[in-house]
Backbone as numpy.savetxt, mean C-alpha at the origin, in Angstrom:
# Nx Ny Nz CAx CAy CAz Cx Cy Cz
13.53 -19.67 -23.29 12.69 -18.48 -23.29 13.57 -17.23 -23.29
13.30 -16.29 -24.20 14.08 -15.07 -24.28 13.75 -14.10 -23.16
14.58 -13.06 -23.03 14.40 -12.08 -21.96 13.06 -11.37 -22.07
12.66 -10.97 -23.29 11.38 -10.28 -23.47 10.22 -11.18 -23.13
10.32 -12.48 -23.43 9.25 -13.41 -23.08 9.15 -13.59 -21.57
10.31 -13.66 -20.90 10.30 -13.79 -19.44 9.62 -12.60 -18.78
9.82 -11.41 -19.34 9.25 -10.21 -18.74 7.73 -10.21 -18.82
7.18 -10.97 -19.75 5.73 -11.06 -19.85 5.16 -12.14 -18.94
6.02 -13.03 -18.47 5.57 -14.14 -17.63 5.53 -13.72 -16.17
4.46 -14.02 -15.44 4.46 -13.74 -14.00 5.43 -14.65 -13.28
5.94 -14.23 -12.14 6.80 -15.11 -11.34 6.03 -16.35 -10.89
6.71 -17.43 -10.60 6.01 -18.61 -10.08 5.40 -18.31 -8.71
4.29 -18.95 -8.43 3.70 -18.83 -7.09 4.61 -19.59 -6.12
5.16 -18.92 -5.11 6.14 -19.58 -4.25 5.48 -20.47 -3.20
6.31 -21.27 -2.57 5.85 -22.06 -1.43 5.26 -21.14 -0.38
4.20 -21.56 0.27 3.52 -20.72 1.25 4.45 -20.30 2.38
4.25 -19.11 2.87 4.98 -18.64 4.03 4.67 -19.53 5.23
5.56 -19.58 6.21 5.31 -20.40 7.38 4.27 -19.82 8.34
3.83 -18.58 8.07 2.75 -17.96 8.84 2.01 -17.03 7.91
0.71 -16.82 8.12 -0.06 -15.97 7.20 0.44 -14.52 7.22
0.31 -13.86 6.06 0.72 -12.47 5.93 -0.35 -11.70 5.17
-0.16 -10.37 5.13 -1.12 -9.44 4.51 -0.40 -8.64 3.45
-1.03 -8.49 2.29 -0.57 -7.52 1.29 -1.29 -6.22 1.60
-0.56 -5.27 2.18 -1.16 -4.05 2.73 -1.50 -3.01 1.69
-1.14 -3.25 0.43 -1.44 -2.25 -0.61 -1.27 -2.90 -1.97
-2.38 -3.07 -2.67 -2.35 -3.61 -4.02 -3.45 -2.94 -4.82
-3.45 -3.18 -6.13 -4.47 -2.62 -7.03 -5.02 -3.78 -7.85
-6.03 -4.45 -7.32 -6.54 -5.63 -8.01 -7.10 -5.29 -9.38
-7.69 -4.10 -9.51 -8.22 -3.72 -10.82 -7.10 -3.56 -11.84
-6.01 -2.93 -11.43 -4.88 -2.76 -12.34 -4.17 -4.08 -12.63
-4.39 -5.08 -11.78 -3.87 -6.43 -12.04 -4.74 -7.18 -13.05
-5.81 -6.55 -13.49 -6.66 -7.14 -14.50 -8.00 -7.65 -14.00
-8.27 -7.53 -12.70 -9.53 -8.04 -12.16 -10.70 -7.13 -12.56
-11.78 -7.75 -12.95 -13.00 -7.01 -13.29 -14.20 -7.59 -12.56
-14.23 -8.91 -12.43 -15.40 -9.62 -11.94 -15.09 -10.30 -10.61
-16.13 -10.77 -9.90 -15.86 -11.55 -8.69 -14.96 -12.76 -8.95
-15.12 -13.38 -10.11 -14.28 -14.54 -10.43 -12.82 -14.14 -10.59
-12.60 -12.98 -11.20 -11.23 -12.48 -11.36 -10.59 -12.21 -10.00
-11.35 -11.57 -9.12 -10.83 -11.27 -7.79 -10.52 -12.55 -7.04
-11.41 -13.51 -7.11 -11.20 -14.77 -6.41 -9.94 -15.47 -6.92
-9.71 -15.44 -8.21 -8.52 -16.09 -8.76 -7.24 -15.43 -8.24
-7.23 -14.10 -8.17 -6.06 -13.39 -7.66 -5.79 -13.72 -6.20
-6.84 -13.69 -5.38 -6.60 -13.92 -3.96 -6.43 -15.41 -3.65
-6.94 -16.27 -4.50 -6.64 -17.70 -4.34 -5.14 -17.94 -4.53
-4.56 -17.34 -5.56 -3.12 -17.49 -5.76 -2.34 -16.89 -4.59
-2.81 -15.75 -4.11 -2.14 -15.13 -2.97 -2.22 -16.04 -1.74
-3.38 -16.63 -1.51 -3.53 -17.48 -0.33 -2.64 -18.72 -0.42
-2.44 -19.24 -1.63 -1.55 -20.40 -1.79 -0.12 -20.03 -1.38
0.23 -18.77 -1.50 1.57 -18.31 -1.11 1.62 -17.83 0.34
0.50 -17.93 1.06 0.46 -17.51 2.45 0.02 -16.08 2.67
-0.40 -15.39 1.60 -0.91 -14.02 1.71 -2.43 -14.13 1.81
-2.95 -14.06 3.02 -4.34 -14.44 3.24 -5.33 -13.29 3.19
-4.82 -12.03 3.25 -5.69 -10.86 3.12 -4.98 -9.80 2.30
-5.77 -9.00 1.58 -5.20 -7.93 0.76 -6.04 -6.67 0.93
-5.39 -5.52 0.78 -6.07 -4.23 0.74 -5.93 -3.70 -0.68
-7.04 -3.60 -1.39 -7.01 -3.07 -2.74 -7.30 -1.58 -2.70
-6.47 -0.81 -3.37 -6.40 0.64 -3.16 -6.82 1.38 -4.42
-7.59 2.45 -4.22 -8.07 3.26 -5.33 -7.13 4.43 -5.61
-7.12 4.85 -6.89 -6.38 6.06 -7.23 -7.24 7.09 -7.95
-8.47 6.74 -8.28 -9.42 7.72 -8.81 -10.82 7.30 -8.40
-11.81 8.08 -8.81 -13.18 7.81 -8.36 -13.69 6.47 -8.89
-13.43 6.18 -10.15 -13.89 4.90 -10.70 -13.26 3.73 -9.96
-11.98 3.84 -9.66 -11.29 2.78 -8.91 -11.83 2.67 -7.49
-12.20 3.80 -6.91 -12.76 3.78 -5.56 -14.10 3.06 -5.54
-14.92 3.33 -6.52 -16.22 2.63 -6.61 -15.97 1.13 -6.76
-15.03 0.78 -7.65 -14.78 -0.64 -7.91 -14.21 -1.32 -6.67
-13.27 -0.66 -5.99 -12.63 -1.27 -4.82 -13.65 -1.59 -3.74
-14.58 -0.67 -3.49 -15.57 -0.93 -2.44 -16.47 -2.10 -2.83
-16.76 -2.22 -4.13 -17.57 -3.35 -4.57 -16.78 -4.64 -4.50
-15.53 -4.61 -4.96 -14.71 -5.82 -4.95 -14.52 -6.37 -3.55
-14.42 -5.46 -2.57 -14.25 -5.91 -1.19 -15.47 -6.67 -0.68
-16.61 -6.47 -1.31 -17.81 -7.20 -0.91 -17.90 -8.57 -1.56
-17.03 -8.84 -2.52 -17.09 -10.11 -3.26 -16.32 -11.22 -2.58
-15.36 -10.88 -1.72 -14.49 -11.90 -1.14 -14.05 -11.42 0.23
-14.19 -12.27 1.24 -13.91 -11.82 2.61 -12.41 -11.71 2.90
-11.58 -12.00 1.91 -10.13 -11.79 2.06 -9.69 -10.43 1.54
-10.64 -9.67 1.00 -10.33 -8.39 0.34 -10.92 -7.24 1.14
-10.11 -6.19 1.32 -10.54 -4.94 1.95 -10.18 -3.80 1.00
-10.72 -2.61 1.25 -10.54 -1.50 0.31 -10.03 -0.25 1.00
-9.34 0.58 0.20 -8.96 1.93 0.60 -9.37 2.86 -0.53
-9.90 4.04 -0.20 -10.39 4.94 -1.24 -9.84 6.35 -1.04
-9.49 6.97 -2.16 -8.99 8.35 -2.18 -8.75 8.73 -3.64
-8.30 9.97 -3.83 -7.86 10.43 -5.13 -6.35 10.57 -5.09
-5.66 9.87 -5.98 -4.20 9.89 -6.05 -3.71 11.33 -6.26
-2.55 11.70 -5.69 -2.08 13.08 -5.85 -1.90 13.52 -7.29
-1.60 12.61 -8.22 -1.47 13.01 -9.61 -2.82 13.39 -10.22
-3.91 13.06 -9.52 -5.26 13.42 -9.97 -5.89 14.49 -9.08
-5.06 15.17 -8.31 -5.56 16.13 -7.33 -6.35 17.26 -7.96
-6.03 17.62 -9.19 -6.77 18.68 -9.86 -8.21 18.33 -10.14
-8.56 17.03 -10.04 -9.94 16.58 -10.28 -10.80 16.57 -9.03
-10.23 17.00 -7.90 -10.97 16.88 -6.64 -11.91 18.07 -6.45
-13.05 18.00 -7.13 -14.09 19.01 -6.96 -15.07 18.61 -5.88
-16.12 19.39 -5.75 -17.11 19.12 -4.70 -17.81 17.79 -4.90
-18.11 17.44 -6.15 -18.79 16.16 -6.39 -17.90 14.99 -5.99
-16.61 15.07 -6.30 -15.68 14.00 -5.94 -15.50 13.92 -4.42
-15.42 15.06 -3.77 -15.30 15.07 -2.30 -16.52 14.42 -1.66
-17.68 14.77 -2.16 -18.91 14.21 -1.59 -18.95 12.70 -1.79
-18.57 12.23 -2.98 -18.63 10.79 -3.23 -17.60 10.04 -2.41
-16.38 10.55 -2.32 -15.36 9.89 -1.52 -15.78 9.83 -0.05
-16.37 10.91 0.44 -16.81 10.92 1.84 -17.88 9.86 2.09
-18.67 9.55 1.08 -19.67 8.48 1.21 -19.02 7.12 1.05
-18.15 6.98 0.08 -17.52 5.68 -0.18 -16.70 5.19 1.01
-16.04 6.11 1.71 -15.18 5.69 2.82 -15.98 5.10 3.97
-17.30 5.34 3.98 -18.14 4.78 5.04 -18.68 3.40 4.67
-18.38 2.92 3.46 -18.91 1.63 3.01 -18.29 0.49 3.82
-19.02 -0.62 3.93 -18.45 -1.80 4.60 -17.15 -2.24 3.94
-16.19 -2.65 4.77 -14.92 -3.23 4.34 -13.94 -2.21 3.76
-14.25 -0.92 3.91 -13.26 0.12 3.62 -12.46 0.35 4.90
-11.13 0.25 4.80 -10.30 0.27 6.00 -9.29 1.41 6.03
-9.26 2.27 4.98 -8.30 3.37 4.97 -8.71 4.42 3.97
-8.24 5.63 4.20 -8.30 6.72 3.22 -6.97 6.69 2.48
-7.01 6.34 1.20 -5.76 6.27 0.47 -5.97 5.74 -0.94
-5.03 5.99 -1.86 -3.79 6.62 -1.47 -3.82 8.10 -1.83
-3.34 8.90 -0.90 -3.26 10.34 -1.05 -1.86 10.77 -0.67
-1.54 12.04 -0.90 -0.21 12.51 -0.54 0.31 13.49 -1.56
1.60 13.39 -1.86 2.26 14.30 -2.80 3.17 13.52 -3.72
3.17 13.91 -5.00 4.02 13.27 -6.00 4.62 14.36 -6.86
5.89 14.69 -6.60 6.55 15.75 -7.35 7.37 15.20 -8.51
7.31 13.89 -8.72 8.01 13.29 -9.86 7.25 13.59 -11.15
5.93 13.40 -11.11 5.07 13.70 -12.25 4.50 15.10 -12.12
4.10 15.68 -13.24 3.55 17.04 -13.21 2.09 17.07 -13.66
1.34 15.99 -13.37 -0.06 15.94 -13.75 -0.92 16.89 -12.92
-0.48 17.22 -11.73 -1.20 18.17 -10.86 -0.17 19.08 -10.20
-0.54 20.32 -10.01 0.40 21.27 -9.42 0.63 20.95 -7.95
1.80 21.33 -7.41 2.02 21.14 -5.97 0.92 21.78 -5.13
0.43 22.94 -5.54 -0.64 23.60 -4.78 -1.90 22.75 -4.75
-2.32 22.23 -5.92 -3.51 21.37 -5.96 -3.29 20.10 -5.15
-2.10 19.53 -5.24 -1.81 18.31 -4.49 -1.89 18.56 -2.98
-1.31 19.65 -2.53 -1.32 19.94 -1.10 -2.73 20.22 -0.60
-3.52 20.90 -1.40 -4.91 21.15 -1.01 -5.68 19.83 -0.90
-5.50 18.95 -1.89 -6.18 17.66 -1.86 -5.69 16.81 -0.69
-4.39 16.85 -0.44 -3.82 16.10 0.68 -4.44 16.56 2.00
-4.54 17.86 2.18 -5.13 18.40 3.41 -6.58 17.94 3.56
-7.31 17.91 2.44 -8.70 17.46 2.51 -8.77 15.99 2.92
-7.92 15.15 2.35 -7.92 13.73 2.71 -7.50 13.53 4.17
-6.56 14.32 4.65 -6.19 14.24 6.07 -7.41 14.52 6.94
-8.16 15.55 6.60 -9.36 15.87 7.36 -10.38 14.75 7.28
-10.54 14.16 6.09 -11.49 13.05 5.94 -11.09 11.88 6.84
-9.80 11.57 6.88 -9.34 10.47 7.73 -9.63 10.77 9.20
-9.40 12.00 9.61 -9.64 12.35 11.01 -11.13 12.34 11.33
-11.96 12.81 10.40 -13.41 12.84 10.65 -14.00 11.44 10.75
-13.43 10.50 10.02 -13.98 9.14 9.98 -13.22 8.16 10.87
-12.11 8.61 11.46 -11.31 7.71 12.28 -10.56 6.66 11.49
-10.33 6.93 10.21 -9.67 5.96 9.33 -8.15 6.20 9.31
-7.36 5.14 9.08 -5.95 5.34 8.78 -5.79 6.14 7.49
-4.70 6.89 7.41 -4.37 7.66 6.22 -3.23 6.96 5.50
-3.44 6.59 4.24 -2.43 5.87 3.45 -1.77 6.86 2.48
-0.48 7.09 2.68 0.23 8.15 1.98 1.05 7.64 0.81
0.91 8.34 -0.32 1.80 8.20 -1.47 2.79 9.36 -1.41
4.06 9.04 -1.34 5.12 10.06 -1.19 6.19 9.80 -2.23
6.26 10.67 -3.23 7.31 10.53 -4.24 8.01 11.88 -4.41
9.28 11.90 -4.04 10.11 13.10 -4.14 9.51 14.26 -3.36
8.89 13.97 -2.23 8.17 15.02 -1.50 8.27 14.83 0.02
9.34 14.21 0.50 9.41 13.83 1.91 9.12 15.00 2.85
9.84 16.09 2.69 9.72 17.17 3.66 8.36 17.84 3.59
7.83 18.03 2.40 6.51 18.65 2.29 5.43 17.76 2.89
5.56 16.44 2.73 4.61 15.52 3.37 4.62 15.74 4.88
5.79 15.76 5.47 5.89 15.95 6.92 5.36 17.32 7.33
5.66 18.35 6.53 5.20 19.70 6.87 3.68 19.79 6.86
3.04 19.17 5.87 1.58 19.21 5.80 0.98 18.42 6.96
1.54 17.27 7.27 1.04 16.49 8.40 1.15 17.27 9.70
2.26 17.96 9.88 2.44 18.74 11.11 1.48 19.92 11.17
1.31 20.61 10.04 0.45 21.79 10.06 -1.02 21.44 10.22
-1.43 20.32 9.63 -2.83 19.91 9.72 -3.13 19.12 10.99
-2.11 18.47 11.52 -2.32 17.52 12.60 -2.61 16.16 12.01
-1.72 15.22 12.20 -1.86 13.91 11.57 -3.01 13.13 12.18
-3.67 12.29 11.38 -4.63 11.33 11.95 -3.94 10.40 12.94
-4.73 9.67 13.68 -4.17 8.75 14.68 -3.24 7.74 14.04
-3.59 7.26 12.84 -2.77 6.25 12.16 -2.40 6.75 10.78
-1.11 6.76 10.49 -0.58 7.19 9.20 0.30 6.08 8.65
0.07 5.71 7.39 0.85 4.68 6.71 1.58 5.30 5.52
2.90 5.18 5.49 3.66 5.55 4.31 3.73 4.33 3.40
2.85 4.32 2.39 2.84 3.20 1.44 4.08 3.25 0.57
4.59 2.07 0.21 5.78 1.93 -0.64 6.86 2.91 -0.17
7.27 2.74 1.08 8.22 3.69 1.68 9.43 3.87 0.78
9.78 5.13 0.53 10.83 5.43 -0.44 11.97 6.25 0.14
11.95 6.45 1.46 13.00 7.24 2.08 14.18 6.40 2.54
15.15 7.09 3.15 16.34 6.40 3.65 16.22 6.17 5.15
17.31 5.75 5.76 17.30 5.44 7.19 16.93 6.66 8.04
17.45 7.83 7.67 17.17 9.05 8.46 15.68 9.39 8.39
15.11 9.34 7.19 13.68 9.64 7.05 12.84 8.58 7.73
13.26 7.33 7.65 12.53 6.27 8.33 12.50 6.50 9.83
13.62 6.91 10.40 13.65 7.17 11.84 12.75 8.34 12.20
12.74 9.38 11.37 11.85 10.52 11.62 10.39 10.08 11.62
10.03 9.27 10.63 8.65 8.79 10.53 8.30 7.86 11.69
9.20 6.95 12.01 8.95 6.02 13.11 8.81 6.75 14.43
9.67 7.75 14.66 9.59 8.52 15.90 8.27 9.28 16.02
7.68 9.63 14.87 6.37 10.31 14.87 5.22 9.32 15.06
5.53 8.02 15.08 4.51 7.01 15.28 3.89 6.49 14.00
4.46 6.85 12.84 3.90 6.44 11.58 4.29 4.99 11.25
3.48 4.37 10.39 3.70 3.00 9.94 4.35 3.05 8.56
5.36 2.22 8.35 6.09 2.20 7.08 5.81 0.88 6.38
5.34 0.98 5.14 4.99 -0.20 4.35 6.00 -0.37 3.23
6.57 -1.57 3.12 7.65 -1.82 2.17 7.18 -2.73 1.04
7.50 -2.29 -0.18 7.15 -3.02 -1.40 8.39 -3.67 -1.99
8.27 -4.11 -3.24 9.37 -4.78 -3.91 10.63 -3.95 -4.03
10.50 -2.62 -3.95 11.68 -1.76 -4.01 12.69 -2.12 -2.92
12.23 -2.63 -1.81 13.14 -2.98 -0.72 14.01 -4.19 -1.07
13.72 -4.84 -2.19 14.56 -5.96 -2.64 15.50 -5.55 -3.77
15.38 -4.31 -4.25 16.19 -3.88 -5.40 17.62 -3.58 -4.94
18.58 -4.03 -5.71 19.98 -3.86 -5.33 20.41 -2.39 -5.36
19.72 -1.56 -6.17 20.09 -0.16 -6.27 19.29 0.74 -5.32
18.60 0.13 -4.36 17.77 0.90 -3.42 18.35 0.80 -2.02
19.62 1.20 -1.87 20.32 1.03 -0.59 19.63 1.78 0.54
19.15 2.99 0.27 18.51 3.76 1.32 17.24 3.11 1.82
16.41 2.64 0.90 15.16 1.96 1.29 15.48 0.68 2.04
16.47 -0.04 1.60 16.83 -1.30 2.26 17.31 -1.04 3.69
18.07 0.02 3.89 18.52 0.34 5.25 17.34 0.77 6.10
16.41 1.52 5.51 15.20 1.89 6.24 14.43 0.65 6.68
14.30 -0.31 5.78 13.58 -1.55 6.10 14.30 -2.35 7.18
15.59 -2.21 7.24 16.35 -2.96 8.25 16.14 -2.40 9.64
15.96 -1.08 9.77 15.97 -0.47 11.12 14.58 -0.09 11.66
13.55 -0.08 10.82 12.24 0.33 11.32 11.74 -0.68 12.35
11.15 -0.22 13.46 10.59 -1.17 14.43 9.54 -2.07 13.79
9.59 -3.34 14.08 8.72 -4.29 13.40 7.25 -4.01 13.70
6.95 -3.41 14.84 5.56 -3.09 15.16 5.05 -1.90 14.37
5.92 -1.28 13.56 5.51 -0.18 12.68 5.80 -0.53 11.22
5.79 -1.81 10.91 6.20 -2.28 9.58 5.09 -3.08 8.91
4.84 -2.77 7.64 3.93 -3.53 6.80 4.67 -4.00 5.55
4.08 -5.00 4.89 4.60 -5.51 3.63 3.49 -5.38 2.59
3.87 -4.96 1.39 2.89 -4.76 0.32 3.50 -5.14 -1.01
2.64 -5.18 -2.04 3.15 -5.37 -3.41 3.07 -4.11 -4.24
2.04 -3.29 -4.04 1.70 -2.21 -4.98 1.48 -2.79 -6.37
1.05 -4.05 -6.41 0.82 -4.72 -7.69 -0.22 -3.95 -8.51
0.01 -3.92 -9.83 0.91 -4.73 -10.64 2.31 -4.13 -10.81
2.66 -3.16 -9.98 3.95 -2.48 -10.12 4.98 -3.09 -9.16
6.25 -2.76 -9.37 7.34 -2.99 -8.41 7.52 -4.45 -8.02
7.49 -5.33 -8.98 7.71 -6.75 -8.71 9.08 -6.95 -8.07
9.15 -7.73 -6.99 10.42 -7.87 -6.27 11.48 -8.62 -7.07
12.73 -8.36 -6.72 13.89 -9.09 -7.24 13.74 -10.58 -6.87
14.05 -11.50 -7.73 14.74 -11.37 -9.03 13.79 -11.31 -10.21
12.54 -10.89 -9.99 11.53 -10.89 -11.04 11.17 -9.47 -11.48
12.02 -8.51 -11.17 11.76 -7.12 -11.49 11.43 -6.96 -12.98
10.34 -6.25 -13.26 9.91 -6.04 -14.64 8.85 -7.02 -15.10
8.66 -8.11 -14.36 7.61 -9.07 -14.69 6.32 -8.67 -13.99
5.18 -9.21 -14.42 3.90 -8.83 -13.81 3.88 -9.15 -12.31
3.33 -8.25 -11.55 3.25 -8.41 -10.09 1.81 -8.73 -9.69
1.67 -9.52 -8.64 0.37 -9.86 -8.05 0.54 -9.95 -6.54
-0.57 -9.96 -5.78 -0.45 -10.04 -4.33 0.38 -11.20 -3.81
0.40 -12.34 -4.50 1.18 -13.47 -3.99 2.67 -13.14 -3.91
3.11 -12.14 -4.68 4.53 -11.80 -4.67 4.96 -11.10 -3.38
4.01 -10.71 -2.53 4.39 -10.21 -1.21 5.18 -11.27 -0.45
4.96 -12.52 -0.78 5.74 -13.63 -0.19 7.24 -13.41 -0.43
7.61 -13.09 -1.68 9.02 -12.89 -2.00 9.60 -11.70 -1.24
8.83 -10.62 -1.17 9.31 -9.43 -0.48 9.47 -9.69 1.01
8.51 -10.38 1.60 8.61 -10.65 3.03 9.82 -11.53 3.33
10.07 -12.53 2.52 11.24 -13.38 2.76 12.54 -12.58 2.61
12.58 -11.67 1.62 13.77 -10.84 1.44 13.96 -9.90 2.62
12.86 -9.34 3.13 12.95 -8.46 4.29 13.42 -9.21 5.53
12.95 -10.44 5.68 13.38 -11.25 6.81 14.89 -11.49 6.74
15.39 -11.81 5.56 16.83 -12.02 5.40 17.60 -10.72 5.69
17.08 -9.61 5.19 17.73 -8.32 5.40 17.83 -7.98 6.88
16.79 -8.30 7.64 16.73 -7.97 9.05 17.31 -9.05 9.95
17.72 -10.18 9.36 18.20 -11.28 10.16 17.10 -11.88 11.01
15.88 -11.91 10.46 14.71 -12.38 11.19 14.21 -13.70 10.62
13.47 -14.43 11.42 12.81 -15.64 10.95 11.59 -15.23 10.13
11.39 -15.79 8.92 10.24 -15.40 8.10 8.89 -15.58 8.80
8.76 -16.65 9.58 7.49 -16.87 10.30 7.24 -15.76 11.30
8.30 -15.34 12.00 8.14 -14.28 13.00 7.84 -12.95 12.33
8.50 -12.66 11.20 8.24 -11.40 10.51 6.83 -11.40 9.92
6.40 -12.52 9.37 5.03 -12.61 8.84 4.02 -12.35 9.96
4.22 -12.98 11.10 3.30 -12.79 12.22 3.31 -11.35 12.71
4.51 -10.75 12.78 4.61 -9.39 13.29 3.98 -8.38 12.35
4.24 -8.51 11.04 3.65 -7.56 10.10 2.15 -7.77 9.96
1.69 -8.99 10.13 0.25 -9.24 10.15 -0.39 -8.56 11.36
0.26 -8.65 12.50 -0.25 -7.96 13.69 -0.29 -6.45 13.48
0.74 -5.91 12.82 0.73 -4.48 12.49 -0.44 -4.14 11.58
-0.67 -4.97 10.57 -1.79 -4.74 9.65 -3.12 -4.78 10.39
-3.27 -5.72 11.30 -4.53 -5.83 12.04 -4.75 -4.62 12.94
-3.68 -4.12 13.57 -3.83 -2.90 14.38 -4.11 -1.69 13.51
-3.45 -1.63 12.37 -3.57 -0.47 11.49 -4.94 -0.38 10.85
-5.38 -1.47 10.26 -6.61 -1.45 9.44 -7.84 -1.93 10.20
-7.65 -2.54 11.36 -8.77 -3.00 12.19 -9.76 -3.83 11.36
-9.22 -4.86 10.73 -10.05 -5.72 9.88 -11.27 -6.26 10.60
-11.12 -6.48 11.91 -12.20 -7.14 12.65 -13.41 -6.24 12.86
-13.29 -4.96 12.56 -14.43 -4.07 12.79 -15.38 -4.00 11.59
-14.95 -4.57 10.43 -15.78 -4.43 9.23 -16.52 -5.73 8.93
């Protein structure tokens, strides 16, 4: 099989983890799911790898509607709803009203993903910060965790959180900072979620952050279909690939995979309060 053919092939479903784990951030719709049968197939594969629950995350209004519906199709699926920072310019009154309603739906466990993204220029920093502030308020009004997208915007993210007052629970999805930023976030009580980037050889800062963050403030995610972990980088990603990332994180931290799976699952349960929905 040639290199281009391999890139189209998904990684093999690995042997199940020695303890159940959670994919704290995925996009089942972007993985190709449309129907209840599609969702079931994705989470069946994840469960075979020991990933027994997933949080499917919205990035626009259509995705938010779909995520809340998909979470009702399978009891292993939960949802998070928000408008992605690259779509912040679309956050009008109608969108605010609908998101405020969607976040109250059964099996919605977070406001996300929201935040700041200065890598792309689809929305101005001003529009992004205004939308971020609105989502922070929504999380505080509803008692929901806030799931943050942070790309090239570390300091502004912290500044907005400080000026607005952070919700009780804040999750930095796909943590992209270094050890210093990780310590700042951990000291503030925030939760850091690590994706396949923590397995990349050229991501030394993220890897060091993953090594030192307290395990009680650590989550594992895929951000599927993006960021497939090493050695499958560039191939299609799915929730089952959280298995590979968790094993790599355990090796990085010198931890037993079963203990890390149990610890990050406990963090997910405290963060998202699955038992309340």
